[in-house]
Short mmCIF file of C-alpha atoms and ligand atoms in Angstrom, two decimals:
data_model
loop_
_atom_site.label_atom_id
_atom_site.label_comp_id
_atom_site.label_asym_id
_atom_site.label_seq_id
_atom_site.Cartn_x
_atom_site.Cartn_y
_atom_site.Cartn_z
CA MET A 29 0.11 0.07 -0.43
CA SER A 30 1.37 3.43 -0.73
CA VAL A 31 1.85 5.52 2.26
CA PRO A 32 0.52 8.97 1.93
CA ALA A 33 2.30 12.39 1.83
CA TYR A 34 1.58 14.77 4.22
CA ASP A 35 1.72 18.28 4.08
CA TRP A 36 4.22 19.95 6.09
CA ILE A 37 3.28 23.20 5.80
CA ALA A 38 0.14 23.17 6.05
CA HIS A 39 0.33 20.66 9.39
CA HIS A 40 3.11 23.60 11.30
CA ALA A 41 0.23 25.82 10.27
CA GLY A 42 -1.83 24.32 12.56
CA TYR A 43 0.33 23.58 15.10
CA GLN A 44 2.55 25.88 15.50
CA PRO A 45 0.83 28.70 13.21
CA ASP A 46 3.16 32.15 14.62
CA ALA A 47 6.37 30.09 14.89
CA LEU A 48 9.09 31.22 12.01
CA ALA A 49 8.98 29.50 8.94
CA ILE A 50 11.57 31.63 6.87
CA ILE A 51 13.41 34.75 6.47
CA ASP A 52 14.80 35.71 3.31
CA LEU A 53 17.44 37.99 3.96
CA HIS A 54 17.42 39.64 0.08
CA SER A 55 13.88 41.65 0.65
CA THR A 56 13.70 40.95 4.68
CA ARG A 57 10.70 39.33 4.52
CA ARG A 58 9.41 36.96 7.12
CA PHE A 59 6.64 34.47 6.91
CA SER A 60 5.24 32.22 10.36
CA TYR A 61 4.23 29.21 9.37
CA ALA A 62 0.43 30.98 9.34
CA GLN A 63 1.18 33.36 6.73
CA MET A 64 3.91 31.32 4.74
CA ASN A 65 1.12 28.56 4.38
CA ALA A 66 -1.26 31.26 2.84
CA ARG A 67 0.80 32.73 0.61
CA VAL A 68 1.50 28.80 -0.55
CA ASP A 69 -2.47 28.42 -1.02
CA ARG A 70 -2.71 31.83 -2.91
CA CYS A 71 0.32 30.25 -5.44
CA ALA A 72 -1.11 26.46 -5.33
CA LEU A 73 -5.00 28.72 -6.98
CA PHE A 74 -2.72 30.66 -8.76
CA LEU A 75 -1.01 27.79 -10.70
CA SER A 76 -3.94 25.71 -10.86
CA ALA A 77 -6.91 28.36 -12.04
CA GLY A 78 -4.83 31.49 -13.07
CA CYS A 79 -2.51 29.04 -14.81
CA GLY A 80 -4.04 25.46 -15.83
CA VAL A 81 -1.04 23.76 -13.70
CA GLY A 82 -2.98 20.25 -13.20
CA ARG A 83 -1.46 17.05 -11.07
CA GLY A 84 1.93 16.00 -12.33
CA ASP A 85 2.19 19.01 -14.29
CA ARG A 86 6.14 20.86 -14.23
CA VAL A 87 6.31 24.37 -12.80
CA ALA A 88 9.93 25.62 -13.46
CA MET A 89 11.42 28.63 -11.89
CA LEU A 90 14.71 30.63 -12.85
CA ALA A 91 15.20 32.81 -10.10
CA HIS A 92 18.55 33.46 -7.48
CA ASN A 93 17.83 31.57 -4.50
CA SER A 94 14.67 33.34 -2.74
CA SER A 95 11.17 32.56 -0.57
CA ASP A 96 9.29 32.08 -3.36
CA HIS A 97 10.83 28.64 -4.35
CA TYR A 98 9.61 27.10 -1.47
CA GLU A 99 6.56 28.59 -1.43
CA VAL A 100 6.00 27.59 -4.93
CA GLU A 101 8.05 24.12 -4.12
CA PHE A 102 5.04 23.53 -1.50
CA ALA A 103 2.22 24.82 -4.14
CA CYS A 104 3.64 22.45 -5.97
CA ARG A 105 3.06 19.79 -3.64
CA ARG A 106 -0.19 21.46 -2.34
CA ILE A 107 -1.86 20.33 -5.84
CA GLY A 108 -0.06 17.12 -7.25
CA ALA A 109 2.29 19.42 -9.88
CA ILE A 110 6.03 18.88 -10.38
CA PHE A 111 8.89 21.56 -8.81
CA LEU A 112 11.16 22.15 -11.86
CA PRO A 113 14.07 24.43 -10.39
CA LEU A 114 16.34 25.91 -13.02
CA ASN A 115 19.90 26.46 -12.87
CA TRP A 116 20.70 30.53 -13.17
CA ARG A 117 24.17 30.38 -14.60
CA LEU A 118 23.41 27.32 -17.39
CA ALA A 119 23.14 29.17 -20.87
CA ILE A 120 20.30 29.68 -22.66
CA PRO A 121 20.32 26.78 -25.25
CA GLU A 122 21.55 24.43 -22.33
CA LEU A 123 18.04 25.88 -20.52
CA GLU A 124 16.08 24.93 -23.73
CA PHE A 125 17.25 21.59 -23.59
CA ILE A 126 16.12 21.31 -19.66
CA VAL A 127 13.09 23.00 -20.38
CA GLY A 128 12.28 20.93 -23.47
CA ASP A 129 12.97 17.97 -21.70
CA ALA A 130 10.76 18.50 -19.21
CA ASP A 131 8.23 20.80 -20.76
CA PRO A 132 6.24 22.62 -17.88
CA ARG A 133 3.41 24.67 -18.28
CA VAL A 134 4.44 27.47 -16.38
CA LEU A 135 7.96 29.04 -16.00
CA ILE A 136 8.58 31.93 -13.25
CA ALA A 137 11.58 33.60 -13.74
CA GLY A 138 13.60 36.26 -11.46
CA ALA A 139 13.28 39.67 -13.14
CA GLU A 140 16.91 39.49 -13.79
CA PHE A 141 16.35 36.37 -15.34
CA MET A 142 13.33 37.53 -18.04
CA ASP A 143 15.11 38.06 -20.88
CA GLN A 144 16.61 34.85 -21.11
CA ALA A 145 13.33 33.06 -19.99
CA ARG A 146 10.94 35.32 -22.45
CA VAL A 147 13.42 33.67 -25.19
CA ILE A 148 13.60 30.10 -23.63
CA ALA A 149 9.66 29.81 -23.24
CA ARG A 150 9.02 31.17 -26.75
CA THR A 151 11.08 28.10 -28.05
CA CYS A 152 10.14 26.09 -25.61
CA GLU A 153 6.16 27.49 -26.21
CA THR A 154 5.66 27.70 -22.23
CA SER A 155 2.04 28.45 -21.72
CA HIS A 156 2.57 30.70 -18.99
CA LEU A 157 5.66 32.91 -18.06
CA VAL A 158 5.33 35.00 -15.16
CA GLU A 159 7.48 37.40 -13.29
CA CYS A 160 8.49 36.93 -9.82
CA ASP A 161 10.24 40.11 -8.46
CA ASP A 162 12.19 39.07 -4.87
CA GLY A 163 8.19 40.55 -2.86
CA ALA A 164 8.06 43.39 -5.50
CA ASP A 165 4.93 44.33 -7.66
CA SER A 166 5.18 41.72 -10.20
CA ALA A 167 2.76 39.55 -12.52
CA TYR A 168 3.77 36.78 -9.70
CA GLU A 169 2.56 38.75 -6.97
CA GLN A 170 -0.18 40.09 -8.99
CA GLY A 171 -1.26 36.74 -9.46
CA LEU A 172 -1.32 35.50 -5.52
CA ALA A 173 -3.24 38.77 -4.85
CA ARG A 174 -5.91 37.82 -7.10
CA THR A 175 -7.00 34.62 -5.67
CA ASN A 176 -9.68 33.84 -3.68
CA GLY A 177 -10.56 31.12 -1.46
CA ARG A 178 -8.34 27.74 -0.35
CA ALA A 179 -6.78 25.25 -3.13
CA GLY A 180 -7.64 21.85 -0.75
CA ILE A 181 -4.49 19.89 -0.67
CA ALA A 182 -4.21 16.98 -3.57
CA GLU A 183 -4.08 13.58 -2.10
CA LEU A 184 -0.50 12.25 -2.85
CA THR A 185 1.24 8.98 -1.90
CA HIS A 186 5.15 9.22 -1.66
CA ASP A 187 5.77 7.58 -5.14
CA ASP A 188 4.33 11.02 -6.68
CA THR A 189 7.19 13.00 -8.03
CA TRP A 190 7.50 16.07 -6.42
CA ALA A 191 10.61 18.07 -7.95
CA LEU A 192 13.00 17.57 -11.28
CA VAL A 193 16.41 18.32 -10.36
CA TYR A 194 18.39 17.97 -13.39
CA THR A 195 21.81 16.46 -13.26
CA SER A 196 25.02 19.24 -14.25
CA GLY A 197 25.67 17.14 -17.07
CA THR A 198 29.52 17.57 -17.16
CA THR A 199 29.53 14.04 -19.06
CA GLY A 200 26.66 14.79 -21.74
CA ARG A 201 23.52 15.83 -21.37
CA PRO A 202 21.33 16.63 -18.03
CA LYS A 203 19.62 14.34 -16.47
CA GLY A 204 16.62 14.57 -14.66
CA ALA A 205 16.36 12.54 -11.48
CA ARG A 206 12.91 12.61 -10.45
CA VAL A 207 12.77 13.25 -6.65
CA THR A 208 9.53 12.03 -4.93
CA HIS A 209 7.47 13.06 -1.96
CA GLY A 210 9.39 9.40 -0.08
CA GLN A 211 12.60 10.60 -0.60
CA ALA A 212 12.06 14.31 0.55
CA PHE A 213 10.41 12.37 3.25
CA PHE A 214 13.03 10.00 4.45
CA ASN A 215 15.84 12.03 3.81
CA ALA A 216 14.03 14.82 5.92
CA VAL A 217 13.96 11.85 8.82
CA ASN A 218 17.93 11.09 8.34
CA SER A 219 18.88 14.91 8.83
CA ALA A 220 16.92 15.56 11.41
CA MET A 221 17.87 12.41 13.15
CA LYS A 222 21.43 12.73 12.60
CA CYS A 223 21.66 16.22 12.38
CA GLU A 224 20.30 17.37 15.31
CA LEU A 225 16.77 19.47 13.62
CA THR A 226 14.07 20.40 15.85
CA THR A 227 11.29 22.91 15.79
CA HIS A 228 14.26 24.84 17.75
CA SER A 229 16.99 24.68 14.64
CA VAL A 230 17.78 27.90 12.62
CA ASN A 231 18.83 26.96 9.26
CA LEU A 232 21.22 29.04 7.10
CA ALA A 233 20.07 27.96 2.89
CA PHE A 234 22.55 29.28 1.13
CA LEU A 235 23.19 26.31 -1.56
CA PRO A 236 21.91 27.51 -5.18
CA ILE A 237 17.75 25.80 -4.60
CA PHE A 238 18.08 24.28 -8.42
CA HIS A 239 21.07 22.35 -6.80
CA ILE A 240 19.48 19.09 -4.47
CA GLY A 241 21.58 20.39 -1.78
CA GLY A 242 19.90 23.75 -1.59
CA LEU A 243 16.77 22.28 -1.64
CA GLN A 244 16.85 19.61 1.11
CA LEU A 245 19.73 20.16 3.12
CA PHE A 246 18.12 21.50 5.32
CA ALA A 247 15.79 23.36 3.65
CA ASN A 248 13.20 20.63 3.09
CA GLY A 249 14.67 19.06 6.53
CA ILE A 250 13.70 22.19 8.69
CA PHE A 251 10.43 22.58 6.73
CA HIS A 252 9.82 18.90 8.08
CA THR A 253 10.60 19.44 11.75
CA GLY A 254 9.31 22.90 11.85
CA GLY A 255 11.98 24.84 12.64
CA THR A 256 13.05 28.31 10.61
CA ASN A 257 15.19 28.32 7.58
CA ILE A 258 17.09 31.82 6.54
CA VAL A 259 17.66 32.11 3.15
CA MET A 260 20.70 34.06 1.47
CA ARG A 261 20.45 34.54 -2.36
CA THR A 262 23.68 33.74 -3.39
CA PHE A 263 26.79 32.96 -0.90
CA ASP A 264 28.90 35.15 0.21
CA PRO A 265 31.64 33.70 2.81
CA VAL A 266 32.14 37.29 4.10
CA ASP A 267 28.33 37.83 4.76
CA PHE A 268 28.24 33.27 5.77
CA LEU A 269 30.88 34.02 8.87
CA ASN A 270 28.53 37.47 9.78
CA LEU A 271 25.61 35.69 10.01
CA LEU A 272 26.67 33.15 11.92
CA SER A 273 27.83 34.72 14.06
CA ASP A 274 24.43 37.39 14.29
CA PRO A 275 23.06 36.24 18.21
CA GLU A 276 19.69 37.40 17.41
CA LEU A 277 19.73 35.05 14.09
CA ALA A 278 20.90 32.17 16.16
CA ILE A 279 21.66 30.05 13.39
CA SER A 280 22.21 26.28 14.42
CA HIS A 281 22.70 24.75 11.28
CA GLY A 282 24.11 25.02 7.64
CA PHE A 283 24.96 22.52 4.62
CA GLY A 284 27.60 23.50 1.81
CA VAL A 285 29.94 22.14 -0.48
CA PRO A 286 34.17 22.43 0.44
CA THR A 287 34.63 25.82 -1.36
CA ASN A 288 31.87 27.32 1.11
CA PHE A 289 33.82 26.49 4.46
CA LEU A 290 37.62 26.76 2.26
CA PHE A 291 37.08 30.50 0.83
CA ALA A 292 35.60 30.99 4.31
CA SER A 293 38.53 30.08 6.50
CA GLN A 294 40.79 32.25 4.16
CA LEU A 295 39.14 35.56 5.51
CA PRO A 296 40.79 37.27 8.08
CA GLU A 297 37.05 37.37 9.77
CA PHE A 298 37.05 33.80 10.65
CA ALA A 299 39.37 33.81 13.23
CA ARG A 300 36.96 36.18 15.21
CA ALA A 301 33.56 34.04 13.97
CA ASP A 302 31.03 33.51 16.99
CA LEU A 303 30.76 30.22 15.63
CA SER A 304 29.89 28.99 18.94
CA ARG A 305 25.63 28.69 18.53
CA LEU A 306 26.28 26.05 15.34
CA VAL A 307 24.78 22.59 15.93
CA THR A 308 25.47 21.18 12.82
CA ILE A 309 27.68 22.22 9.82
CA GLY A 310 27.38 19.16 7.08
CA VAL A 311 29.86 19.92 4.31
CA GLY A 312 29.06 17.64 0.97
CA GLY A 313 28.88 17.23 -3.03
CA ALA A 314 32.76 17.03 -3.41
CA ALA A 315 35.91 15.84 -1.07
CA SER A 316 36.71 17.55 1.33
CA PRO A 317 39.98 18.26 2.30
CA ARG A 318 41.78 17.61 5.64
CA ALA A 319 43.46 20.34 6.12
CA LEU A 320 39.66 21.93 5.74
CA LEU A 321 38.13 19.79 8.57
CA GLU A 322 41.42 20.35 10.73
CA THR A 323 40.83 23.92 10.80
CA TYR A 324 37.38 23.67 11.21
CA ALA A 325 37.95 21.75 14.04
CA GLU A 326 40.38 23.77 15.58
CA ARG A 327 37.51 26.63 16.01
CA GLY A 328 35.25 23.77 18.01
CA VAL A 329 33.23 23.03 14.21
CA MET A 330 33.21 19.40 13.88
CA LEU A 331 31.95 19.39 10.17
CA GLN A 332 29.78 16.68 9.02
CA ASN A 333 31.09 15.05 5.86
CA GLY A 334 28.33 13.23 4.52
CA TRP A 335 28.20 11.82 0.90
CA GLY A 336 25.66 12.28 -1.45
CA MET A 337 24.39 12.68 -4.73
CA THR A 338 21.47 14.27 -6.60
CA GLU A 339 19.84 10.73 -7.76
CA THR A 340 19.97 10.05 -3.82
CA CYS A 341 18.31 12.86 -2.73
CA THR A 342 21.25 14.06 -0.73
CA LEU A 343 22.72 12.06 2.29
CA GLY A 344 23.71 8.87 1.72
CA THR A 345 26.75 8.38 4.24
CA LEU A 346 27.19 10.31 6.63
CA LEU A 347 29.95 11.23 9.92
CA THR A 348 28.67 11.78 13.12
CA LYS A 349 30.36 14.50 15.23
CA ASP A 350 31.93 12.40 17.52
CA ARG A 351 34.12 10.58 15.15
CA ALA A 352 34.78 13.70 12.93
CA LEU A 353 38.26 13.84 14.07
CA ASP A 354 39.14 9.83 14.56
CA LYS A 355 37.51 9.23 10.93
CA ILE A 356 38.57 12.45 9.24
CA GLY A 357 38.21 12.28 5.37
CA SER A 358 35.76 9.64 6.05
CA THR A 359 31.80 10.09 4.82
CA GLY A 360 30.84 7.88 7.17
CA LYS A 361 28.16 4.98 7.97
CA ALA A 362 24.99 4.74 5.90
CA VAL A 363 22.23 6.83 7.07
CA MET A 364 19.01 4.98 8.15
CA HIS A 365 16.49 3.58 5.40
CA THR A 366 19.75 3.25 2.96
CA SER A 367 21.54 0.16 1.95
CA ILE A 368 24.73 0.58 0.49
CA ARG A 369 27.41 -2.02 -1.20
CA ILE A 370 30.83 -1.87 -2.94
CA VAL A 371 31.13 -4.05 -5.94
CA ASP A 372 33.16 -4.86 -8.35
CA GLY A 373 33.03 -4.37 -11.93
CA ASN A 374 30.52 -7.62 -12.05
CA GLY A 375 28.55 -6.26 -9.24
CA ALA A 376 29.82 -8.91 -6.62
CA ASP A 377 30.34 -7.30 -3.27
CA LEU A 378 33.79 -6.44 -2.99
CA PRO A 379 35.77 -7.41 0.66
CA THR A 380 36.61 -4.86 3.42
CA GLY A 381 39.10 -2.16 2.38
CA GLN A 382 38.86 -2.61 -1.19
CA THR A 383 38.10 0.11 -3.39
CA GLY A 384 35.23 -0.65 -5.85
CA GLU A 385 32.37 1.74 -7.18
CA LEU A 386 29.59 1.78 -4.62
CA TRP A 387 25.68 0.83 -5.28
CA ILE A 388 23.23 2.41 -2.91
CA LYS A 389 19.48 1.24 -2.01
CA GLY A 390 17.04 2.75 -0.09
CA PRO A 391 13.19 5.20 -0.35
CA THR A 392 15.51 8.55 -0.74
CA ILE A 393 17.25 6.55 -4.08
CA THR A 394 15.56 8.14 -7.15
CA PRO A 395 12.88 5.58 -8.90
CA GLY A 396 15.04 6.62 -12.04
CA TYR A 397 15.49 9.66 -14.43
CA TRP A 398 12.78 11.66 -16.44
CA ASN A 399 12.56 10.41 -20.39
CA ARG A 400 15.63 8.74 -19.67
CA PRO A 401 14.47 4.63 -20.06
CA ASP A 402 17.90 3.94 -21.80
CA ALA A 403 19.67 5.96 -18.54
CA ASN A 404 17.46 3.89 -16.07
CA GLU A 405 18.34 0.73 -17.99
CA GLN A 406 22.02 1.18 -16.92
CA SER A 407 21.65 2.60 -13.47
CA PHE A 408 19.99 0.28 -11.64
CA THR A 409 20.55 -3.97 -10.64
CA ASP A 410 17.69 -5.50 -8.73
CA GLY A 411 17.03 -1.64 -7.67
CA TRP A 412 20.33 -1.10 -6.67
CA PHE A 413 21.74 2.62 -7.76
CA HIS A 414 25.57 3.01 -9.46
CA THR A 415 26.91 5.72 -8.12
CA GLY A 416 29.72 5.94 -10.27
CA ASP A 417 32.01 6.67 -7.38
CA ALA A 418 34.70 4.27 -6.19
CA ALA A 419 35.11 4.02 -2.45
CA CYS A 420 36.21 1.45 0.23
CA MET A 421 34.68 0.51 3.80
CA ASP A 422 36.58 -0.18 6.75
CA ASP A 423 35.55 -2.83 8.80
CA GLU A 424 33.45 -0.67 11.17
CA GLY A 425 31.55 0.46 8.18
CA PHE A 426 32.67 3.86 7.65
CA VAL A 427 32.91 4.79 3.78
CA SER A 428 35.44 6.39 2.33
CA ILE A 429 35.18 7.69 -1.34
CA VAL A 430 38.01 7.71 -2.90
CA ASP A 431 37.45 9.87 -5.98
CA ARG A 432 34.52 9.58 -9.03
CA TYR A 433 35.18 6.62 -11.30
CA LYS A 434 35.28 9.04 -14.58
CA ASP A 435 37.96 12.04 -12.42
CA MET A 436 40.41 8.95 -12.14
CA PHE A 437 43.28 8.86 -14.68
CA ILE A 438 45.58 6.03 -15.52
CA SER A 439 49.44 6.55 -15.52
CA GLY A 440 51.83 4.09 -16.51
CA GLY A 441 49.22 1.00 -15.95
CA GLU A 442 48.03 2.46 -11.99
CA ASN A 443 44.72 4.03 -10.89
CA VAL A 444 45.52 7.68 -9.88
CA TYR A 445 42.59 9.43 -7.80
CA PRO A 446 43.24 12.76 -8.14
CA ALA A 447 41.38 13.60 -4.64
CA GLU A 448 44.46 11.94 -2.87
CA VAL A 449 47.23 14.43 -4.63
CA GLU A 450 44.84 17.00 -3.76
CA ASN A 451 44.63 16.17 -0.44
CA VAL A 452 48.09 15.86 -0.18
CA LEU A 453 48.58 19.62 -1.78
CA TYR A 454 46.11 21.14 1.02
CA GLN A 455 49.28 19.57 3.58
CA LEU A 456 51.04 22.79 1.66
CA ASP A 457 50.27 26.23 3.70
CA GLY A 458 50.45 28.59 0.08
CA ILE A 459 47.96 26.59 -1.55
CA ALA A 460 44.15 28.42 -1.21
CA GLU A 461 42.84 25.97 -3.86
CA THR A 462 44.35 23.27 -6.04
CA ALA A 463 43.01 20.82 -8.25
CA VAL A 464 44.45 17.68 -10.08
CA ILE A 465 43.36 16.25 -13.55
CA GLY A 466 45.10 13.53 -16.05
CA VAL A 467 46.30 15.28 -18.79
CA PRO A 468 47.79 12.70 -22.18
CA ASP A 469 51.44 11.61 -22.10
CA ASP A 470 52.91 10.12 -24.51
CA ARG A 471 54.76 7.76 -22.11
CA TRP A 472 52.21 6.66 -19.34
CA GLY A 473 48.94 7.20 -21.28
CA GLU A 474 47.80 10.04 -18.55
CA VAL A 475 50.14 11.30 -16.24
CA GLY A 476 48.57 14.32 -13.18
CA ARG A 477 48.40 17.78 -13.53
CA ALA A 478 47.95 20.13 -10.84
CA TYR A 479 46.49 23.58 -11.43
CA VAL A 480 47.18 25.36 -8.30
CA VAL A 481 45.65 28.64 -6.73
CA ALA A 482 48.53 30.43 -4.27
CA LYS A 483 47.37 32.61 -0.88
CA ALA A 484 48.21 36.07 -1.61
CA GLY A 485 51.67 36.84 -0.92
CA SER A 486 52.39 33.29 -0.60
CA ASN A 487 55.65 32.42 -2.57
CA LEU A 488 55.03 28.87 -3.73
CA THR A 489 57.04 27.66 -6.41
CA GLU A 490 56.48 24.20 -8.99
CA ASP A 491 59.19 22.72 -7.92
CA ALA A 492 58.44 23.46 -3.82
CA ILE A 493 55.27 21.23 -4.83
CA THR A 494 56.38 18.83 -6.34
CA SER A 495 58.75 18.09 -3.66
CA HIS A 496 56.14 17.97 -1.31
CA CYS A 497 54.69 15.11 -3.60
CA GLN A 498 57.52 13.04 -4.36
CA ASP A 499 58.13 13.08 -0.74
CA ASN A 500 54.34 11.75 0.42
CA LEU A 501 53.35 9.64 -2.69
CA ALA A 502 54.05 6.75 -5.03
CA ARG A 503 55.76 8.27 -7.80
CA PHE A 504 53.02 7.69 -10.46
CA LYS A 505 51.20 9.59 -8.69
CA VAL A 506 53.02 13.19 -8.49
CA PRO A 507 51.97 15.78 -10.99
CA LYS A 508 53.89 16.15 -13.65
CA SER A 509 52.67 19.34 -14.74
CA VAL A 510 51.83 22.50 -11.94
CA ARG A 511 49.98 25.24 -13.54
CA PHE A 512 48.88 28.67 -11.35
CA MET A 513 46.17 30.05 -11.93
CA ASP A 514 43.85 33.29 -10.42
CA GLU A 515 40.72 31.27 -9.82
CA LEU A 516 39.65 27.57 -10.72
CA PRO A 517 36.34 27.51 -12.53
CA HIS A 518 33.24 26.95 -10.04
CA ASN A 519 29.99 25.77 -10.82
CA ALA A 520 27.24 27.67 -9.14
CA THR A 521 27.14 24.80 -6.65
CA GLY A 522 30.47 25.83 -5.47
CA LYS A 523 32.51 23.08 -6.52
CA VAL A 524 35.16 22.57 -8.60
CA THR A 525 34.19 22.07 -12.88
CA LYS A 526 37.32 20.08 -14.08
CA HIS A 527 35.91 19.54 -17.24
CA LEU A 528 36.08 22.69 -17.84
CA LEU A 529 40.84 22.79 -16.76
CA PRO A 530 42.21 22.77 -20.29
CA ARG A 531 44.21 19.42 -20.65
CA ASP A 532 46.87 20.32 -23.34
P1 LIG B 611 27.41 17.39 -10.10
O1 LIG B 611 27.47 15.97 -10.49
O2 LIG B 611 26.50 18.44 -10.17
O3 LIG B 611 28.73 17.57 -9.47
P2 LIG B 611 26.04 15.44 -7.57
O4 LIG B 611 25.60 17.10 -6.83
O5 LIG B 611 24.36 14.55 -7.46
O6 LIG B 611 26.57 16.51 -8.68
O7 LIG B 611 27.59 15.08 -7.16
C1 LIG B 611 27.39 14.11 -6.77
C2 LIG B 611 28.97 13.70 -6.73
O8 LIG B 611 29.73 14.56 -5.58
C3 LIG B 611 28.96 12.21 -5.98
O9 LIG B 611 29.22 11.29 -6.85
C4 LIG B 611 30.51 12.03 -5.70
O10 LIG B 611 31.26 12.36 -6.71
C5 LIG B 611 30.62 13.65 -5.40
N1 LIG B 611 30.94 13.84 -3.67
C6 LIG B 611 29.40 13.76 -2.72
N2 LIG B 611 29.41 14.10 -1.59
C7 LIG B 611 30.71 13.86 -1.04
C8 LIG B 611 31.95 13.56 -0.07
N3 LIG B 611 31.51 14.20 0.61
N4 LIG B 611 33.39 13.09 -0.60
C9 LIG B 611 33.55 13.21 -1.57
N5 LIG B 611 32.60 12.95 -2.96
C10 LIG B 611 31.77 13.86 -2.65
#
């Protein structure tokens, strides 16, 4: 029997109507659960009665982070529609591909993205284009204001799709991972259980909402427990530290990618920031260098390293705070409602300590990609999702992510996992940021190349980097060349986009 999906906002609006649901920092809007619920209801009516959105229809949104996103997400839940947050960093043809694939009935676009949105809506023949402007007078606000009555709450189950989140498509066309109500629910339960989310928690939401991390960690977890979300329009490391230090906001939770924390830790404000109110700060989405985790531990913040993917609706494994130091470098054990295996190329389980592909199964895993039977066929075996990540597990069940197989390269017949080399490079004080990739080589097939951003004022040389690597790594892992850059390319989430680094 299918499990019914509840409407979390409607619940809290009844149970604790005056509790603060959301603060939108950019527009300074604040909504209690009762107020948010009323806006969700108006939005649901506007979408259904005003734009003809029915059950299963997609509602796209192209805008900077704001409270409007979560409102639209929960309005979609109320009417059984599917929320489609779009990556505003993408170029028009990339967005046209996604919008063409998902075929939304409505595209809601921030005022600053209306030019692009007009082009996309025209090519993709999207019936309704609606401008929103962070609460200022706009078609969106007028649409909400015009509605009358109550939207009602659609009867849905955990198997119904709530959102479509497109992968970044670094190795091909992006795929829309379906996120069901069941996935979001089990992820919220896991977040609460492992990261101490309560009604009193205050989460700083700063990852982009079009990324699964921005949607779920800990934003949806907080809407499930009934705490408060504070939404940052975009991440800024100085603002981030100031917000964490603010006693009135009393932020207790946050989740980011390693570069968010790396950039913040390199600021002079880091030493002065008041981090004493933090309960849980999670990090994931990419490998965290040990040196970074240690820097935060010295400030009393045990970053909880979590591994996950769009397809796993974030958390698949997570390190607890009490083991954050002695298991540093690991991403912890499988969270509840999740089973994992490490397998060889034939899908057979590998013994403890051996590196193989991480497979995962459970109700937090996507039931499949939108319109992609071919990818669904290749990505699952008996319900086990193939993650494409190389990982190993120790005898206590702690998982270490070695690297993505697609980032691994082979030098003279030996596998090199760039994340291991980057960890060693981060031991050097003068390195602000680094990324290692494999580049073609006549003799070895491929060799490593380190791209390095040096800290201001450091006198780091290629020789010093090479000799540090020679002292700490097997010869075949030592990068054969070092290139200095002013900055590395990042995607909108803040992850380094290695495929954009020159290979020649
Ligand atoms: P994208 O492909 O756009 O980066 P995802 O967020 O789905 O989208 O990326 C998931 C991938 O990020 C995982 O497959 C893994 O390679 C990497 N990853 C996620 N969390 C961690 C972590 N804690 N440590 C190392 N790698 C991680």
